[in-house]
Amino acid sequence: MLIPCDVPSCANPIADDAHVCAGCANELRLALLKVGDEDGLAVDLDLTLARQHRTGPGNLGRRSTETPLAYDPRASEAASVLRNTLSTWCRLLHEEIGGKLPQDDLAPMARWLARFVEWLRRSDIGAECVDEIVSAVAQAERSVDLPTERVLAGVCEGCGTPCYARAGADRTRCRDCGTEITVAEGRERLLRAAGDRLVTAAEGARSLRVLGHDVSAAAVRGYARRGRITVKQRGSANRPLYSLGDVLNAYLDSPAA
């Protein structure tokens, strides 16, 4: 007889002797990976707390009558909740399984907990762990409104999702399935797949929009004016045609990507 998952927000049936379904276990694993990655959520929170990027729309040039805070209170609260949640679960698991506790920082704690997702799935405390950690990670993500500059890193080979990396980073991880992506290899796969197919500015922009980017034909023509792409030949109505690979490459190297 199938029983429902113990996670309060889930009603999926469980076919084995676990307390948490495979879907919720994977959600916990991905949440911990987001925090534990060397270029992940823990870094975004640190940058937000240090005020190295804005977390609001600003005052549109008006002088504020309030003294600016030295930190972002929403991110501070989210970071505190996340730290307390992870440290609590690290101590609880340590009491159960022993071993050496991780360093008391977000990323090391998340990586340590991620090692025991399958153990948690079969534990009677697993559902509570999933519920609390996934909620704390979601709160932290919401507190980071404007992430640092990111560039398209490629398409995940595991699930086909477009993936992004912080500018200058060598690698990133798919936020949907957790697959690690090397930025250079991901970009090379995109360009190789595009090959030398010739497109108009409108077609090049449409190809980029398929990847989730609001790029106009005018922007593509702007690449040509600035010499970042060249006209390969002329099409109907004498319209210039560009290599789609060149268009993608120009966009990938743009800070706005």
mmCIF file with all atom_site columns, C-alpha atoms in Angstrom, residues 85-237:
data_model
loop_
_atom_site.group_PDB
_atom_site.id
_atom_site.type_symbol
_atom_site.label_atom_id
_atom_site.label_alt_id
_atom_site.label_comp_id
_atom_site.label_asym_id
_atom_site.label_entity_id
_atom_site.label_seq_id
_atom_site.pdbx_PDB_ins_code
_atom_site.Cartn_x
_atom_site.Cartn_y
_atom_site.Cartn_z
_atom_site.occupancy
_atom_site.B_iso_or_equiv
_atom_site.pdbx_formal_charge
_atom_site.auth_seq_id
_atom_site.auth_comp_id
_atom_site.auth_asym_id
_atom_site.auth_atom_id
_atom_site.pdbx_PDB_model_num
ATOM 1   C CA . THR A 1 85  ? 18.261 26.472 10.325  1.00 0.00 ? 85  THR A CA 1
ATOM 2   C CA . LEU A 1 86  ? 21.359 24.824 8.852   1.00 0.00 ? 86  LEU A CA 1
ATOM 3   C CA . SER A 1 87  ? 23.294 24.854 12.127  1.00 0.00 ? 87  SER A CA 1
ATOM 4   C CA . THR A 1 88  ? 20.339 23.347 13.998  1.00 0.00 ? 88  THR A CA 1
ATOM 5   C CA . TRP A 1 89  ? 20.030 20.497 11.527  1.00 0.00 ? 89  TRP A CA 1
ATOM 6   C CA . CYS A 1 90  ? 23.786 19.928 11.512  1.00 0.00 ? 90  CYS A CA 1
ATOM 7   C CA . ARG A 1 91  ? 23.689 19.476 15.299  1.00 0.00 ? 91  ARG A CA 1
ATOM 8   C CA . LEU A 1 92  ? 20.628 17.205 15.131  1.00 0.00 ? 92  LEU A CA 1
ATOM 9   C CA . LEU A 1 93  ? 22.221 14.965 12.502  1.00 0.00 ? 93  LEU A CA 1
ATOM 10  C CA . HIS A 1 94  ? 25.517 14.952 14.367  1.00 0.00 ? 94  HIS A CA 1
ATOM 11  C CA . GLU A 1 95  ? 23.719 13.602 17.443  1.00 0.00 ? 95  GLU A CA 1
ATOM 12  C CA . GLU A 1 96  ? 22.312 10.808 15.306  1.00 0.00 ? 96  GLU A CA 1
ATOM 13  C CA . ILE A 1 97  ? 25.263 9.841  13.118  1.00 0.00 ? 97  ILE A CA 1
ATOM 14  C CA . GLY A 1 98  ? 28.346 11.329 14.814  1.00 0.00 ? 98  GLY A CA 1
ATOM 15  C CA . GLY A 1 99  ? 31.408 12.317 12.817  1.00 0.00 ? 99  GLY A CA 1
ATOM 16  C CA . LYS A 1 100 ? 32.962 15.768 12.556  1.00 0.00 ? 100 LYS A CA 1
ATOM 17  C CA . LEU A 1 101 ? 30.753 18.833 12.382  1.00 0.00 ? 101 LEU A CA 1
ATOM 18  C CA . PRO A 1 102 ? 31.358 21.217 9.470   1.00 0.00 ? 102 PRO A CA 1
ATOM 19  C CA . GLN A 1 103 ? 32.691 24.747 9.761   1.00 0.00 ? 103 GLN A CA 1
ATOM 20  C CA . ASP A 1 104 ? 30.019 27.142 11.067  1.00 0.00 ? 104 ASP A CA 1
ATOM 21  C CA . ASP A 1 105 ? 29.469 28.891 7.728   1.00 0.00 ? 105 ASP A CA 1
ATOM 22  C CA . LEU A 1 106 ? 26.558 28.608 5.311   1.00 0.00 ? 106 LEU A CA 1
ATOM 23  C CA . ALA A 1 107 ? 28.320 26.849 2.424   1.00 0.00 ? 107 ALA A CA 1
ATOM 24  C CA . PRO A 1 108 ? 30.199 24.204 4.475   1.00 0.00 ? 108 PRO A CA 1
ATOM 25  C CA . MET A 1 109 ? 27.091 23.402 6.517   1.00 0.00 ? 109 MET A CA 1
ATOM 26  C CA . ALA A 1 110 ? 24.988 23.026 3.353   1.00 0.00 ? 110 ALA A CA 1
ATOM 27  C CA . ARG A 1 111 ? 27.566 20.760 1.708   1.00 0.00 ? 111 ARG A CA 1
ATOM 28  C CA . TRP A 1 112 ? 27.763 18.608 4.845   1.00 0.00 ? 112 TRP A CA 1
ATOM 29  C CA . LEU A 1 113 ? 23.997 18.218 5.073   1.00 0.00 ? 113 LEU A CA 1
ATOM 30  C CA . ALA A 1 114 ? 23.749 17.380 1.360   1.00 0.00 ? 114 ALA A CA 1
ATOM 31  C CA . ARG A 1 115 ? 25.767 14.218 2.046   1.00 0.00 ? 115 ARG A CA 1
ATOM 32  C CA . PHE A 1 116 ? 22.936 12.835 4.185   1.00 0.00 ? 116 PHE A CA 1
ATOM 33  C CA . VAL A 1 117 ? 19.858 13.520 2.057   1.00 0.00 ? 117 VAL A CA 1
ATOM 34  C CA . GLU A 1 118 ? 19.179 9.817  1.508   1.00 0.00 ? 118 GLU A CA 1
ATOM 35  C CA . TRP A 1 119 ? 19.593 9.141  5.231   1.00 0.00 ? 119 TRP A CA 1
ATOM 36  C CA . LEU A 1 120 ? 17.148 11.956 5.981   1.00 0.00 ? 120 LEU A CA 1
ATOM 37  C CA . ARG A 1 121 ? 14.688 10.587 3.465   1.00 0.00 ? 121 ARG A CA 1
ATOM 38  C CA . ARG A 1 122 ? 14.333 7.432  5.567   1.00 0.00 ? 122 ARG A CA 1
ATOM 39  C CA . SER A 1 123 ? 14.413 9.165  8.937   1.00 0.00 ? 123 SER A CA 1
ATOM 40  C CA . ASP A 1 124 ? 11.315 10.210 10.851  1.00 0.00 ? 124 ASP A CA 1
ATOM 41  C CA . ILE A 1 125 ? 12.821 13.720 11.133  1.00 0.00 ? 125 ILE A CA 1
ATOM 42  C CA . GLY A 1 126 ? 13.419 13.977 7.381   1.00 0.00 ? 126 GLY A CA 1
ATOM 43  C CA . ALA A 1 127 ? 10.125 15.646 6.466   1.00 0.00 ? 127 ALA A CA 1
ATOM 44  C CA . GLU A 1 128 ? 10.645 18.388 9.039   1.00 0.00 ? 128 GLU A CA 1
ATOM 45  C CA . CYS A 1 129 ? 14.177 18.924 7.744   1.00 0.00 ? 129 CYS A CA 1
ATOM 46  C CA . VAL A 1 130 ? 12.970 19.255 4.140   1.00 0.00 ? 130 VAL A CA 1
ATOM 47  C CA . ASP A 1 131 ? 10.223 21.677 5.130   1.00 0.00 ? 131 ASP A CA 1
ATOM 48  C CA . GLU A 1 132 ? 12.471 23.963 7.194   1.00 0.00 ? 132 GLU A CA 1
ATOM 49  C CA . ILE A 1 133 ? 15.546 24.042 4.956   1.00 0.00 ? 133 ILE A CA 1
ATOM 50  C CA . VAL A 1 134 ? 13.693 24.471 1.650   1.00 0.00 ? 134 VAL A CA 1
ATOM 51  C CA . SER A 1 135 ? 11.662 27.299 3.207   1.00 0.00 ? 135 SER A CA 1
ATOM 52  C CA . ALA A 1 136 ? 14.776 29.030 4.600   1.00 0.00 ? 136 ALA A CA 1
ATOM 53  C CA . VAL A 1 137 ? 16.588 28.796 1.248   1.00 0.00 ? 137 VAL A CA 1
ATOM 54  C CA . ALA A 1 138 ? 13.555 30.209 -0.593  1.00 0.00 ? 138 ALA A CA 1
ATOM 55  C CA . GLN A 1 139 ? 13.411 33.132 1.844   1.00 0.00 ? 139 GLN A CA 1
ATOM 56  C CA . ALA A 1 140 ? 17.108 33.815 1.274   1.00 0.00 ? 140 ALA A CA 1
ATOM 57  C CA . GLU A 1 141 ? 16.629 33.735 -2.507  1.00 0.00 ? 141 GLU A CA 1
ATOM 58  C CA . ARG A 1 142 ? 13.786 36.252 -2.269  1.00 0.00 ? 142 ARG A CA 1
ATOM 59  C CA . SER A 1 143 ? 15.972 38.596 -0.212  1.00 0.00 ? 143 SER A CA 1
ATOM 60  C CA . VAL A 1 144 ? 18.525 38.855 -3.027  1.00 0.00 ? 144 VAL A CA 1
ATOM 61  C CA . ASP A 1 145 ? 16.447 40.905 -5.483  1.00 0.00 ? 145 ASP A CA 1
ATOM 62  C CA . LEU A 1 146 ? 19.194 42.013 -7.842  1.00 0.00 ? 146 LEU A CA 1
ATOM 63  C CA . PRO A 1 147 ? 21.862 39.318 -8.265  1.00 0.00 ? 147 PRO A CA 1
ATOM 64  C CA . THR A 1 148 ? 25.357 40.156 -9.373  1.00 0.00 ? 148 THR A CA 1
ATOM 65  C CA . GLU A 1 149 ? 26.091 40.349 -13.077 1.00 0.00 ? 149 GLU A CA 1
ATOM 66  C CA . ARG A 1 150 ? 25.577 36.985 -14.758 1.00 0.00 ? 150 ARG A CA 1
ATOM 67  C CA . VAL A 1 151 ? 26.249 35.638 -18.233 1.00 0.00 ? 151 VAL A CA 1
ATOM 68  C CA . LEU A 1 152 ? 24.729 32.755 -20.149 1.00 0.00 ? 152 LEU A CA 1
ATOM 69  C CA . ALA A 1 153 ? 26.907 29.707 -19.511 1.00 0.00 ? 153 ALA A CA 1
ATOM 70  C CA . GLY A 1 154 ? 25.221 27.230 -21.830 1.00 0.00 ? 154 GLY A CA 1
ATOM 71  C CA . VAL A 1 155 ? 22.360 24.767 -21.831 1.00 0.00 ? 155 VAL A CA 1
ATOM 72  C CA . CYS A 1 156 ? 22.294 22.018 -19.221 1.00 0.00 ? 156 CYS A CA 1
ATOM 73  C CA . GLU A 1 157 ? 23.071 18.629 -20.780 1.00 0.00 ? 157 GLU A CA 1
ATOM 74  C CA . GLY A 1 158 ? 20.944 16.992 -18.105 1.00 0.00 ? 158 GLY A CA 1
ATOM 75  C CA . CYS A 1 159 ? 17.617 18.782 -18.557 1.00 0.00 ? 159 CYS A CA 1
ATOM 76  C CA . GLY A 1 160 ? 18.069 21.365 -21.344 1.00 0.00 ? 160 GLY A CA 1
ATOM 77  C CA . THR A 1 161 ? 17.604 24.427 -19.100 1.00 0.00 ? 161 THR A CA 1
ATOM 78  C CA . PRO A 1 162 ? 19.565 27.617 -19.974 1.00 0.00 ? 162 PRO A CA 1
ATOM 79  C CA . CYS A 1 163 ? 22.146 28.143 -17.215 1.00 0.00 ? 163 CYS A CA 1
ATOM 80  C CA . TYR A 1 164 ? 23.945 31.244 -16.006 1.00 0.00 ? 164 TYR A CA 1
ATOM 81  C CA . ALA A 1 165 ? 27.167 32.010 -14.160 1.00 0.00 ? 165 ALA A CA 1
ATOM 82  C CA . ARG A 1 166 ? 28.523 35.007 -12.326 1.00 0.00 ? 166 ARG A CA 1
ATOM 83  C CA . ALA A 1 167 ? 30.672 37.067 -14.710 1.00 0.00 ? 167 ALA A CA 1
ATOM 84  C CA . GLY A 1 168 ? 34.218 35.696 -14.649 1.00 0.00 ? 168 GLY A CA 1
ATOM 85  C CA . ALA A 1 169 ? 33.247 32.364 -13.040 1.00 0.00 ? 169 ALA A CA 1
ATOM 86  C CA . ASP A 1 170 ? 34.653 29.149 -14.520 1.00 0.00 ? 170 ASP A CA 1
ATOM 87  C CA . ARG A 1 171 ? 31.673 26.960 -13.692 1.00 0.00 ? 171 ARG A CA 1
ATOM 88  C CA . THR A 1 172 ? 28.114 26.989 -12.457 1.00 0.00 ? 172 THR A CA 1
ATOM 89  C CA . ARG A 1 173 ? 25.344 24.536 -11.611 1.00 0.00 ? 173 ARG A CA 1
ATOM 90  C CA . CYS A 1 174 ? 21.926 24.037 -13.181 1.00 0.00 ? 174 CYS A CA 1
ATOM 91  C CA . ARG A 1 175 ? 19.321 25.381 -10.762 1.00 0.00 ? 175 ARG A CA 1
ATOM 92  C CA . ASP A 1 176 ? 16.735 22.878 -12.012 1.00 0.00 ? 176 ASP A CA 1
ATOM 93  C CA . CYS A 1 177 ? 18.586 19.568 -11.805 1.00 0.00 ? 177 CYS A CA 1
ATOM 94  C CA . GLY A 1 178 ? 21.928 20.359 -10.134 1.00 0.00 ? 178 GLY A CA 1
ATOM 95  C CA . THR A 1 179 ? 24.177 19.320 -13.040 1.00 0.00 ? 179 THR A CA 1
ATOM 96  C CA . GLU A 1 180 ? 27.533 21.151 -12.965 1.00 0.00 ? 180 GLU A CA 1
ATOM 97  C CA . ILE A 1 181 ? 28.416 23.116 -16.093 1.00 0.00 ? 181 ILE A CA 1
ATOM 98  C CA . THR A 1 182 ? 31.821 24.408 -17.162 1.00 0.00 ? 182 THR A CA 1
ATOM 99  C CA . VAL A 1 183 ? 31.193 27.858 -18.644 1.00 0.00 ? 183 VAL A CA 1
ATOM 100 C CA . ALA A 1 184 ? 33.744 27.581 -21.463 1.00 0.00 ? 184 ALA A CA 1
ATOM 101 C CA . GLU A 1 185 ? 32.455 24.158 -22.534 1.00 0.00 ? 185 GLU A CA 1
ATOM 102 C CA . GLY A 1 186 ? 28.808 25.217 -22.271 1.00 0.00 ? 186 GLY A CA 1
ATOM 103 C CA . ARG A 1 187 ? 29.350 28.272 -24.442 1.00 0.00 ? 187 ARG A CA 1
ATOM 104 C CA . GLU A 1 188 ? 31.345 26.254 -26.951 1.00 0.00 ? 188 GLU A CA 1
ATOM 105 C CA . ARG A 1 189 ? 28.488 23.748 -27.264 1.00 0.00 ? 189 ARG A CA 1
ATOM 106 C CA . LEU A 1 190 ? 26.047 26.579 -27.944 1.00 0.00 ? 190 LEU A CA 1
ATOM 107 C CA . LEU A 1 191 ? 28.217 28.084 -30.637 1.00 0.00 ? 191 LEU A CA 1
ATOM 108 C CA . ARG A 1 192 ? 29.021 24.732 -32.234 1.00 0.00 ? 192 ARG A CA 1
ATOM 109 C CA . ALA A 1 193 ? 25.328 23.873 -32.365 1.00 0.00 ? 193 ALA A CA 1
ATOM 110 C CA . ALA A 1 194 ? 24.620 27.215 -34.032 1.00 0.00 ? 194 ALA A CA 1
ATOM 111 C CA . GLY A 1 195 ? 27.385 26.627 -36.554 1.00 0.00 ? 195 GLY A CA 1
ATOM 112 C CA . ASP A 1 196 ? 27.515 28.977 -39.522 1.00 0.00 ? 196 ASP A CA 1
ATOM 113 C CA . ARG A 1 197 ? 23.774 29.230 -40.096 1.00 0.00 ? 197 ARG A CA 1
ATOM 114 C CA . LEU A 1 198 ? 22.987 32.642 -41.571 1.00 0.00 ? 198 LEU A CA 1
ATOM 115 C CA . VAL A 1 199 ? 20.239 34.723 -39.982 1.00 0.00 ? 199 VAL A CA 1
ATOM 116 C CA . THR A 1 200 ? 18.811 38.196 -40.250 1.00 0.00 ? 200 THR A CA 1
ATOM 117 C CA . ALA A 1 201 ? 19.011 40.519 -37.273 1.00 0.00 ? 201 ALA A CA 1
ATOM 118 C CA . ALA A 1 202 ? 15.395 39.676 -36.430 1.00 0.00 ? 202 ALA A CA 1
ATOM 119 C CA . GLU A 1 203 ? 16.064 35.932 -36.611 1.00 0.00 ? 203 GLU A CA 1
ATOM 120 C CA . GLY A 1 204 ? 19.166 36.279 -34.468 1.00 0.00 ? 204 GLY A CA 1
ATOM 121 C CA . ALA A 1 205 ? 17.203 38.207 -31.849 1.00 0.00 ? 205 ALA A CA 1
ATOM 122 C CA . ARG A 1 206 ? 14.426 35.602 -31.953 1.00 0.00 ? 206 ARG A CA 1
ATOM 123 C CA . SER A 1 207 ? 16.966 32.822 -31.363 1.00 0.00 ? 207 SER A CA 1
ATOM 124 C CA . LEU A 1 208 ? 18.233 34.629 -28.284 1.00 0.00 ? 208 LEU A CA 1
ATOM 125 C CA . ARG A 1 209 ? 14.677 35.122 -27.033 1.00 0.00 ? 209 ARG A CA 1
ATOM 126 C CA . VAL A 1 210 ? 14.178 31.365 -27.254 1.00 0.00 ? 210 VAL A CA 1
ATOM 127 C CA . LEU A 1 211 ? 16.932 31.139 -24.639 1.00 0.00 ? 211 LEU A CA 1
ATOM 128 C CA . GLY A 1 212 ? 14.954 33.492 -22.421 1.00 0.00 ? 212 GLY A CA 1
ATOM 129 C CA . HIS A 1 213 ? 16.482 36.881 -23.275 1.00 0.00 ? 213 HIS A CA 1
ATOM 130 C CA . ASP A 1 214 ? 14.579 39.986 -24.344 1.00 0.00 ? 214 ASP A CA 1
ATOM 131 C CA . VAL A 1 215 ? 16.880 40.961 -27.218 1.00 0.00 ? 215 VAL A CA 1
ATOM 132 C CA . SER A 1 216 ? 15.736 43.133 -30.123 1.00 0.00 ? 216 SER A CA 1
ATOM 133 C CA . ALA A 1 217 ? 16.752 43.111 -33.756 1.00 0.00 ? 217 ALA A CA 1
ATOM 134 C CA . ALA A 1 218 ? 18.050 46.648 -33.215 1.00 0.00 ? 218 ALA A CA 1
ATOM 135 C CA . ALA A 1 219 ? 20.454 45.314 -30.600 1.00 0.00 ? 219 ALA A CA 1
ATOM 136 C CA . VAL A 1 220 ? 21.787 42.757 -33.089 1.00 0.00 ? 220 VAL A CA 1
ATOM 137 C CA . ARG A 1 221 ? 22.240 45.485 -35.711 1.00 0.00 ? 221 ARG A CA 1
ATOM 138 C CA . GLY A 1 222 ? 24.065 47.459 -33.020 1.00 0.00 ? 222 GLY A CA 1
ATOM 139 C CA . TYR A 1 223 ? 26.564 44.604 -32.692 1.00 0.00 ? 223 TYR A CA 1
ATOM 140 C CA . ALA A 1 224 ? 27.230 44.960 -36.430 1.00 0.00 ? 224 ALA A CA 1
ATOM 141 C CA . ARG A 1 225 ? 27.675 48.745 -36.238 1.00 0.00 ? 225 ARG A CA 1
ATOM 142 C CA . ARG A 1 226 ? 30.217 48.314 -33.460 1.00 0.00 ? 226 ARG A CA 1
ATOM 143 C CA . GLY A 1 227 ? 32.093 45.676 -35.443 1.00 0.00 ? 227 GLY A CA 1
ATOM 144 C CA . ARG A 1 228 ? 31.289 42.817 -33.082 1.00 0.00 ? 228 ARG A CA 1
ATOM 145 C CA . ILE A 1 229 ? 29.650 40.845 -35.896 1.00 0.00 ? 229 ILE A CA 1
ATOM 146 C CA . THR A 1 230 ? 30.117 41.117 -39.652 1.00 0.00 ? 230 THR A CA 1
ATOM 147 C CA . VAL A 1 231 ? 27.770 40.743 -42.606 1.00 0.00 ? 231 VAL A CA 1
ATOM 148 C CA . LYS A 1 232 ? 28.362 37.353 -44.240 1.00 0.00 ? 232 LYS A CA 1
ATOM 149 C CA . GLN A 1 233 ? 26.153 37.925 -47.278 1.00 0.00 ? 233 GLN A CA 1
ATOM 150 C CA . ARG A 1 234 ? 22.916 39.598 -48.368 1.00 0.00 ? 234 ARG A CA 1
ATOM 151 C CA . GLY A 1 235 ? 19.508 38.001 -48.392 1.00 0.00 ? 235 GLY A CA 1
ATOM 152 C CA . SER A 1 236 ? 16.164 38.985 -49.881 1.00 0.00 ? 236 SER A CA 1
ATOM 153 C CA . ALA A 1 237 ? 15.529 42.716 -50.135 1.00 0.00 ? 237 ALA A CA 1
#
